[in-house]
Coordinates of C-alpha atoms and ligand atoms in Angstrom, one line a residue:
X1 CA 0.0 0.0 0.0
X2 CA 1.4 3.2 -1.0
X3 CA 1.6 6.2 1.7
X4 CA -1.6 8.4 1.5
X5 CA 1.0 11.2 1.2
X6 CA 2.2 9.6 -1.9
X7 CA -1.2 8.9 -3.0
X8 CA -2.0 12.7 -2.6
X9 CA 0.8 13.5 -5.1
X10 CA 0.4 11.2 -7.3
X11 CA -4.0 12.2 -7.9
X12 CA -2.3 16.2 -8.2
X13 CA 0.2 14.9 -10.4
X14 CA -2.7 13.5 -12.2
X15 CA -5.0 16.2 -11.8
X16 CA -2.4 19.0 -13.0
X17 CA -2.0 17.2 -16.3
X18 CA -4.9 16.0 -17.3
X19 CA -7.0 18.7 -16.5
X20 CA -5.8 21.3 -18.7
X21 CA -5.5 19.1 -20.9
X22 CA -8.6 18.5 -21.2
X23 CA -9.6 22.3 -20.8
X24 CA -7.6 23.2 -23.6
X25 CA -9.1 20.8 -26.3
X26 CA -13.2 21.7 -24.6
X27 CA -12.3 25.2 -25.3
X28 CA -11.1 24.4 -29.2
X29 CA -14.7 22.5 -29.4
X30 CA -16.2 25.1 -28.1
X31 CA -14.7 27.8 -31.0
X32 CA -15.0 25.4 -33.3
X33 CA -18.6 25.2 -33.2
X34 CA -19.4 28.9 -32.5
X35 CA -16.8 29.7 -36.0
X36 CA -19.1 26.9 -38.1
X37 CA -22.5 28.8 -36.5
X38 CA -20.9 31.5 -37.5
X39 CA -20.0 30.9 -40.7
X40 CA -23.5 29.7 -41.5
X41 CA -24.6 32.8 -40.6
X42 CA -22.8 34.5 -42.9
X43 CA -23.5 32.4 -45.5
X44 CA -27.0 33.2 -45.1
X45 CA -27.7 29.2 -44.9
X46 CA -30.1 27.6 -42.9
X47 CA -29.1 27.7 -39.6
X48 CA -28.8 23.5 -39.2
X49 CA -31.6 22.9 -36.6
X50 CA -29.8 22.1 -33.2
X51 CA -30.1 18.5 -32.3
X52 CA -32.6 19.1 -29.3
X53 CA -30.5 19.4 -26.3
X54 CA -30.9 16.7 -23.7
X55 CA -29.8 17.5 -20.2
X56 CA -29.8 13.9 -19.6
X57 CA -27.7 12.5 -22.0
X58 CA -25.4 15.5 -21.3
X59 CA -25.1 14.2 -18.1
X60 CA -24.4 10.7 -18.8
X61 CA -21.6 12.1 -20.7
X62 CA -20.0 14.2 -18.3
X63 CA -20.4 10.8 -15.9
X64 CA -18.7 8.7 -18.3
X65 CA -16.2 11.2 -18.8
X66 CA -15.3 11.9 -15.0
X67 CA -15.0 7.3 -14.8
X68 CA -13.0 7.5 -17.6
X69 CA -10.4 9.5 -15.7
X70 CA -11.0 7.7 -12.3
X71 CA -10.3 4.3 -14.1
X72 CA -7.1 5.9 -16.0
X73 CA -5.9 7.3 -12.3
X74 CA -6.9 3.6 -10.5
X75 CA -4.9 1.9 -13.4
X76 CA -2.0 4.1 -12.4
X77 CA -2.3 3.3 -8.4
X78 CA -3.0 -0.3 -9.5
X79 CA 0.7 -0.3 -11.3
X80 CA -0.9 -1.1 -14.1
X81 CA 1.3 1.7 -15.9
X82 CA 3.0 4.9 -14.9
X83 CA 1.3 8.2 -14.4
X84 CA 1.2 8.8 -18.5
X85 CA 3.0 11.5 -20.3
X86 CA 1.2 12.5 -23.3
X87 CA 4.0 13.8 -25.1
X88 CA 2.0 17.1 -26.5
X89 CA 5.2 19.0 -26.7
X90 CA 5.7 22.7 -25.4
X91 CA 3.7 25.2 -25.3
X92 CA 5.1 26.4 -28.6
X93 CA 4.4 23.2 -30.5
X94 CA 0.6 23.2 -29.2
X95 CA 0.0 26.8 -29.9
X96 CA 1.2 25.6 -33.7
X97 CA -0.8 22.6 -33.9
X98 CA -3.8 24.7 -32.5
X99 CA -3.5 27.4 -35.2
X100 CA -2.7 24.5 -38.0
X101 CA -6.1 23.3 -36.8
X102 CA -7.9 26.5 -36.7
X103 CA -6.5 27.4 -40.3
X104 CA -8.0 24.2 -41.7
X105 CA -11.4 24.4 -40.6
X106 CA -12.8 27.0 -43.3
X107 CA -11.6 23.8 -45.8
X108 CA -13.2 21.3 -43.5
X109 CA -16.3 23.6 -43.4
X110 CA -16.7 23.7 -47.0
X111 CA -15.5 20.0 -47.9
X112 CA -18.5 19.2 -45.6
X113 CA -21.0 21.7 -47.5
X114 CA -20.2 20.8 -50.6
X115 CA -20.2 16.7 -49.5
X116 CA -16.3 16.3 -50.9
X117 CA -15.4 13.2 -49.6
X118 CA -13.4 11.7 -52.6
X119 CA -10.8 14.7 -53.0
X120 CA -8.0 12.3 -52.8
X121 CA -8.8 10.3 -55.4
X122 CA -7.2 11.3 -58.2
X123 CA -5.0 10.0 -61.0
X124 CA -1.9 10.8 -58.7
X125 CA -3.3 8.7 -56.3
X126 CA -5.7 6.1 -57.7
X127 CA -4.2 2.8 -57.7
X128 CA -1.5 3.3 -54.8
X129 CA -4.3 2.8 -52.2
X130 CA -7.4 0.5 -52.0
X131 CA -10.4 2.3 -52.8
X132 CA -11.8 2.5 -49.6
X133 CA -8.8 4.3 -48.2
X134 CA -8.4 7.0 -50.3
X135 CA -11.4 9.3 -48.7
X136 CA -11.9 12.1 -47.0
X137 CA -12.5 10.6 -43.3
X138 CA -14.2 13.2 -41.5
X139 CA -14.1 15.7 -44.2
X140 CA -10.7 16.0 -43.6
X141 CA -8.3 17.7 -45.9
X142 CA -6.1 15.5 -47.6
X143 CA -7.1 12.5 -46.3
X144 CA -4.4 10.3 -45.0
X145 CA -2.5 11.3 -47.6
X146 CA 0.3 14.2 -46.7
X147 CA 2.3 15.8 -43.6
X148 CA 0.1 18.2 -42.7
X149 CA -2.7 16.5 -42.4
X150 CA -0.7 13.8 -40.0
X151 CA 0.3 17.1 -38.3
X152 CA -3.2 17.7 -37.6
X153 CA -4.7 14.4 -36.8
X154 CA -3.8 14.6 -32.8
X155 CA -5.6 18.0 -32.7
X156 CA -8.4 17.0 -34.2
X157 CA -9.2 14.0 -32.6
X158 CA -8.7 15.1 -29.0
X159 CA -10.7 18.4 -29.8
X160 CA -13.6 15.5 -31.1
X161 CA -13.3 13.5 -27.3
X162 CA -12.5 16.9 -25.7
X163 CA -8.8 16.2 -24.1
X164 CA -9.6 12.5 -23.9
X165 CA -8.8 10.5 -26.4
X166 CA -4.8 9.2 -25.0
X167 CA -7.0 8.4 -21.2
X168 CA -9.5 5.9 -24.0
X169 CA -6.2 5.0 -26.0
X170 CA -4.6 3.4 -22.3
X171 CA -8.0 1.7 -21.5
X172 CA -6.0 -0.8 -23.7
X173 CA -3.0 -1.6 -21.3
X174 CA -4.8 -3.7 -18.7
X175 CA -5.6 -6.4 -20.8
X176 CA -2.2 -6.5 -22.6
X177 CA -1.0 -6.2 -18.8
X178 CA -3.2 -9.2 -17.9
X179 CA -1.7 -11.2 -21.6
X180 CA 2.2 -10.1 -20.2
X181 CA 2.2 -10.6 -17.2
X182 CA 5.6 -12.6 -15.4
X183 CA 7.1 -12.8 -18.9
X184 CA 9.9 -11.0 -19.9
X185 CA 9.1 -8.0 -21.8
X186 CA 12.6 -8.6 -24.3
X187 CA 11.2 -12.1 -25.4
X188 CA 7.4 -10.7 -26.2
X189 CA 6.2 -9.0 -29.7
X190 CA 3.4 -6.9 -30.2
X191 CA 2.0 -5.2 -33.6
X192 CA 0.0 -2.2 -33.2
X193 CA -2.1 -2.0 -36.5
X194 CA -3.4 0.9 -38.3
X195 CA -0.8 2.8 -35.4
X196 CA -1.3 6.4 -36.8
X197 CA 1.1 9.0 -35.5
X198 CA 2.1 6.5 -33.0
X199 CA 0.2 7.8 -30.0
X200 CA -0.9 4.3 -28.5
X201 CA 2.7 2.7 -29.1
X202 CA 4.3 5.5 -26.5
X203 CA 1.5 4.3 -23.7
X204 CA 3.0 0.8 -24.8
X205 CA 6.8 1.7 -24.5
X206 CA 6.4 3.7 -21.0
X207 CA 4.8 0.4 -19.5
X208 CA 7.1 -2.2 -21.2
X209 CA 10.2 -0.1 -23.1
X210 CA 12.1 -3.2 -24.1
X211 CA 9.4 -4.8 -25.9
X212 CA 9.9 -5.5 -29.4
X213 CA 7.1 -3.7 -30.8
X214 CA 6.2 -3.0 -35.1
X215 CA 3.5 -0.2 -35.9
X216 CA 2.0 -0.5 -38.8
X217 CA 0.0 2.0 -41.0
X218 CA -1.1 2.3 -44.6
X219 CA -0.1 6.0 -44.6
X220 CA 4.0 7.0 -45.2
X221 CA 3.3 10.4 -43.7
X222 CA 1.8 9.1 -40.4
X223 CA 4.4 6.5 -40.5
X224 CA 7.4 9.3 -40.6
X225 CA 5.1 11.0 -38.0
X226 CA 5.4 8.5 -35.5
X227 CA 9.1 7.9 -35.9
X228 CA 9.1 11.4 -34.8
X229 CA 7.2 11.0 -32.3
X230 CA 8.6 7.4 -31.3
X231 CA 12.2 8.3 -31.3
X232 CA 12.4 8.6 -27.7
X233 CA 12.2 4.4 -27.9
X234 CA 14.2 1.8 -29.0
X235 CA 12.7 -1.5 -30.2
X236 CA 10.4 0.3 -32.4
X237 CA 9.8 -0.7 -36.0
X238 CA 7.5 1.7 -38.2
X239 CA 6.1 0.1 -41.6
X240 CA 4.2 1.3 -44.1
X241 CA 2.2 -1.6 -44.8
X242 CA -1.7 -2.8 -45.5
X243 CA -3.1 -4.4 -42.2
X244 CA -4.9 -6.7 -45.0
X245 CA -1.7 -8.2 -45.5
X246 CA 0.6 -8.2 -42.2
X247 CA 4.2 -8.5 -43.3
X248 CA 5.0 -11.2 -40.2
X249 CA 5.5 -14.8 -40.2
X250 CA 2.4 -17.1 -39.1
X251 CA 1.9 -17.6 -35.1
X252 CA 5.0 -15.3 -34.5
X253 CA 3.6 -12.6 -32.2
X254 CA 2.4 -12.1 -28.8
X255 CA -0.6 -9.7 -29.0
X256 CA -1.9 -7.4 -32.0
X257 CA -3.5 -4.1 -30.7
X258 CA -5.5 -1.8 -33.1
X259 CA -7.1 1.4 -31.7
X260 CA -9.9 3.6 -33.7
X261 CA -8.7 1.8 -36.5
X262 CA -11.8 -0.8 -37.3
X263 CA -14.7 2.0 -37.9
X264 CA -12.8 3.1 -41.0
X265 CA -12.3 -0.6 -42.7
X266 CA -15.0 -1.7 -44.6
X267 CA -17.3 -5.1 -43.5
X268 CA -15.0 -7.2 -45.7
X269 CA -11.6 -5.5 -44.9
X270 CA -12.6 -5.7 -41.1
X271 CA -13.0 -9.5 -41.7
X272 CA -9.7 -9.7 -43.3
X273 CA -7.8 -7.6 -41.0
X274 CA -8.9 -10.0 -38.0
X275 CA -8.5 -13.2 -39.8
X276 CA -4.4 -11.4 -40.7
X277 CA -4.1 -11.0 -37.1
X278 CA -5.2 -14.3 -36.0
X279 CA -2.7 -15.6 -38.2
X280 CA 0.1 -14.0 -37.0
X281 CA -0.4 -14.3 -33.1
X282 CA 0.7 -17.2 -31.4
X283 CA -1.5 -20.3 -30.0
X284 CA -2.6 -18.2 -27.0
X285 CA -1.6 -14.5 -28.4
X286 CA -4.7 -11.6 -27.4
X287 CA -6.0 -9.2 -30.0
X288 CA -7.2 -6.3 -28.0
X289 CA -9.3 -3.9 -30.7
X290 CA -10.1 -0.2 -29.3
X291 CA -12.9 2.0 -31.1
X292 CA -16.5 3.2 -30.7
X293 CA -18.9 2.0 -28.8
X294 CA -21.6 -0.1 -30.9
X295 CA -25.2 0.7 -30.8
X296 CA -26.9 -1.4 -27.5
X297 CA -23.8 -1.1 -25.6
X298 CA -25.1 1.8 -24.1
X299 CA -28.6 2.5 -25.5
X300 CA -28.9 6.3 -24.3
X301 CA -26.1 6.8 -26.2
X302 CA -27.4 5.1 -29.5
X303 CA -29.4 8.6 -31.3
X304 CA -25.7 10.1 -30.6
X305 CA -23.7 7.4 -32.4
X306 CA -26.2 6.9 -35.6
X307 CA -25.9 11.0 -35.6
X308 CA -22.0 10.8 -35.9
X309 CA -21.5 10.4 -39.4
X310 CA -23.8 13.3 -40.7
X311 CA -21.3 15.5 -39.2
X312 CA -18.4 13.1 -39.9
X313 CA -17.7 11.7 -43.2
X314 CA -17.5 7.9 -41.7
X315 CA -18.7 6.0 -44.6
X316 CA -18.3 2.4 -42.6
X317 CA -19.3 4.0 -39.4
X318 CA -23.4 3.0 -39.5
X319 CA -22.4 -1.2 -40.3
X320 CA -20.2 -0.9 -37.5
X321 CA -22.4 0.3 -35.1
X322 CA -23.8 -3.5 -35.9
X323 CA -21.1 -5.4 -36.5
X324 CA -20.7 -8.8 -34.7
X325 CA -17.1 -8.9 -33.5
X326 CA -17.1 -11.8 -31.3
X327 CA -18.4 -13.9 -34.4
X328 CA -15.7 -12.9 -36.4
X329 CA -13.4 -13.2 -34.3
X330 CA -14.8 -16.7 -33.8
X331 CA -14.8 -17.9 -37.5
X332 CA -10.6 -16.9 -37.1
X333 CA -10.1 -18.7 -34.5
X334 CA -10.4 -15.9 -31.4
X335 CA -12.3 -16.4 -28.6
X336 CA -14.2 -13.0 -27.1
X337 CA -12.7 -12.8 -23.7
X338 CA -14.6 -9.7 -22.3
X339 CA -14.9 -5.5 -22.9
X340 CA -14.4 -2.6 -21.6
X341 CA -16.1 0.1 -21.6
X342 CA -13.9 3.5 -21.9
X343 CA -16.2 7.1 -22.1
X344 CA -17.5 6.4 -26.0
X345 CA -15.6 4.1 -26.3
X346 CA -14.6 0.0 -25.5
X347 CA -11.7 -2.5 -25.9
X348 CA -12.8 -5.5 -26.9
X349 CA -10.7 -8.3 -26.1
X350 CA -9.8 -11.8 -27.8
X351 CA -7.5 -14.7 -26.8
X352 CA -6.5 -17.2 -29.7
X353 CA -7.2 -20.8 -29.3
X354 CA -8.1 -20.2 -25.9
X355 CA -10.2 -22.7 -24.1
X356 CA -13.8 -20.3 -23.7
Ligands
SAM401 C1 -8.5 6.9 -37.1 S1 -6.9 6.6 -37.4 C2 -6.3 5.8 -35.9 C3 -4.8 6.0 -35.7 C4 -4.3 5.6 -34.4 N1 -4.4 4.1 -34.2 C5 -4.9 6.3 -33.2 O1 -4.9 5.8 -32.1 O2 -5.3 7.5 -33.4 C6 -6.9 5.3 -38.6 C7 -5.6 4.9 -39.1 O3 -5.7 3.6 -39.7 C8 -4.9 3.7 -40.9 N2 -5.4 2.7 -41.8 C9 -6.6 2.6 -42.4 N3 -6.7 1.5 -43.2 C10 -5.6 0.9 -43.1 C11 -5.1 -0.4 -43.6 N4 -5.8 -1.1 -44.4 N5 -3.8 -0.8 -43.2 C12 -3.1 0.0 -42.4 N6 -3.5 1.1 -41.9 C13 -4.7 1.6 -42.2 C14 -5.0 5.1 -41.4 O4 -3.9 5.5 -42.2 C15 -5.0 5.9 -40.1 O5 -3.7 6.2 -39.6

């Protein structure tokens, strides 16, 4: 039992991070919406009728939100993994990744007017990605595609969560905890699939930073973003590479992580992904998958998550509000262990030819 002294500086410790954290990105959602009101206004548009407000569901949120952080701060007490450094940057960097987000949202204002969701198609592009990849996701400018846009990315989703989205990202650690634990860290091997700009990997590397670990993502610039990022570490590969075709050997790896990753593959694609990472994990190897919450998992919050993608272009966001995970996972060979539920979002976790 740690001294209540301790205790005490570790929850300020806590508090003094997270908290402004969080502030700062509420207070980008909040401009945000009052510059896309705004703009409306001076378009002369419609003013978009305001989904009715619903004290309620506000307040479920706001509950969520507050066990989110008390789960992230028990994790840390638990040992579970070190009081986590999010690595924004300084003050500086923020105050450029804030302004490179404010600049672009006149483009994501009018990509999402005009519907523009295929921008990145072109004949520069077409052929080099699948199909399904090469969209504007969220109305985003240049998709996937370029530096700036992986420059971005980290703004944009925590504005979305509101300062929340690395506490949901480390929901992930206890059950790869649970999957390591007693073995040594040197002899384990973990992919992280679809690994962006490498956010999850750091929670990864400051609980276990001699674990071999390979990100993989179908972008180069978010792959040359997280070896930015990443370079802190050793025992980090960064691949560009198609998750529907893992480049590892059969049975060779310890656990396969993927985080807001599987909303954005279509059905078939998702199918394909999970039946690549069954194959590569070993006879007892854990898939732990991190996105969205599905519709019934929390039914006050189902209006909210069928709204999403009328503000968002998510094209395979409504079929996997119903996708059946466990029964894919069960056609590959992975046994559905148990989820947790993190804010909006779960980890769903998997176990391969485990005895159910
Ligand atoms: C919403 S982002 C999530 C990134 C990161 N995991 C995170 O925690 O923020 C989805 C990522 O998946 C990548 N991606 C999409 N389809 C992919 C595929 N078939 N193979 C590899 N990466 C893919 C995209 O390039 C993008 O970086």
């Amino acid at each position: 039992m740690s001294h209540p002294l301790s205790r005490l500086a570790r929850r300020v410790a806590y508090a003094s991070t997270q908290l402004p954290r969080m502030a700062w990105y509420a207070g980008h959602l909040y401009m945000m919406r009052r510059l896309a009101e705004q703009a409306r206004q001076e378009e002369r548009e419609r003013p978009r009728p305001k989904p009715r407000s619903d004290p309620r569901l506000d307040q479920r949120l706001n509950g969520d939100m507050a066990a989110l952080l008390e789960q992230d701060l028990a994790n840390v007490e638990a040992g579970v993994y070190p009081l986590p450094a999010d690595h924004d940057g300084s003050l500086l960097t923020l105050l450029e990744r804030s302004r490179l987000f404010f600049r672009d949202l006149p483009e994501v204002h009018a990509r999402r007017k005009r519907n523009a969701t295929r921008e990145v198609r072109n004949a520069k592009t077409r052929g080099l990605r699948p199909d399904y990849y090469l969209q504007n996701f969220h109305f985003q400018s240049d998709g996937w595609l370029t530096e700036e846009s992986a420059d971005r990315y980290d703004t944009q989703v925590e504005v979305l969560f509101k300062g929340t989205a690395n506490a949901m990202r480390r929901q992930a650690l206890p059950p790869l905890a649970e999957a390591f634990a007693g073995r040594d860290q040197r002899k384990l091997r973990l992919i992280d699939i679809g690994c962006g700009t490498g956010r999850f990997i750091d929670f990864v590397k400051q609980v276990w930073p001699r674990l071999p670990t390979l990100g993989l993502d179908l972008s180069e610039a978010y792959i040359r973003h997280a070896r930015r990022h990443l370079k802190r570490w050793s025992r980090v590969n960064l691949l560009v590479a198609n998750a529907e075709a893992i480049p590892a050997p059969d049975n060779s790896c310890d656990a396969v992580t993927s985080i807001f990753m599987l909303h954005e593959l279509p059905p078939k694609v998702r199918r394909t992904v999970m039946g690549e990472a069954a194959r590569v994990l070993k006879s007892g190897g854990r898939l732990i998958l991190m996105d969205s919450l599905q519709l019934g998992d929390e039914p006050d919050y189902d209006g909210m998550l069928e709204r999403f993608p009328q503000l968002y272009h998510e094209p395979y966001y409504k079929s996997y509000l119903r996708e059946d995970f466990p029964a894919i996972a069960r056609r590959c060979g992975l046994a559905h262990r148990h989820d947790i539920k993190a804010y909006v979002s779960k980890v769903m976790v998997f176990d391969k030819n485990a005895a159910s």
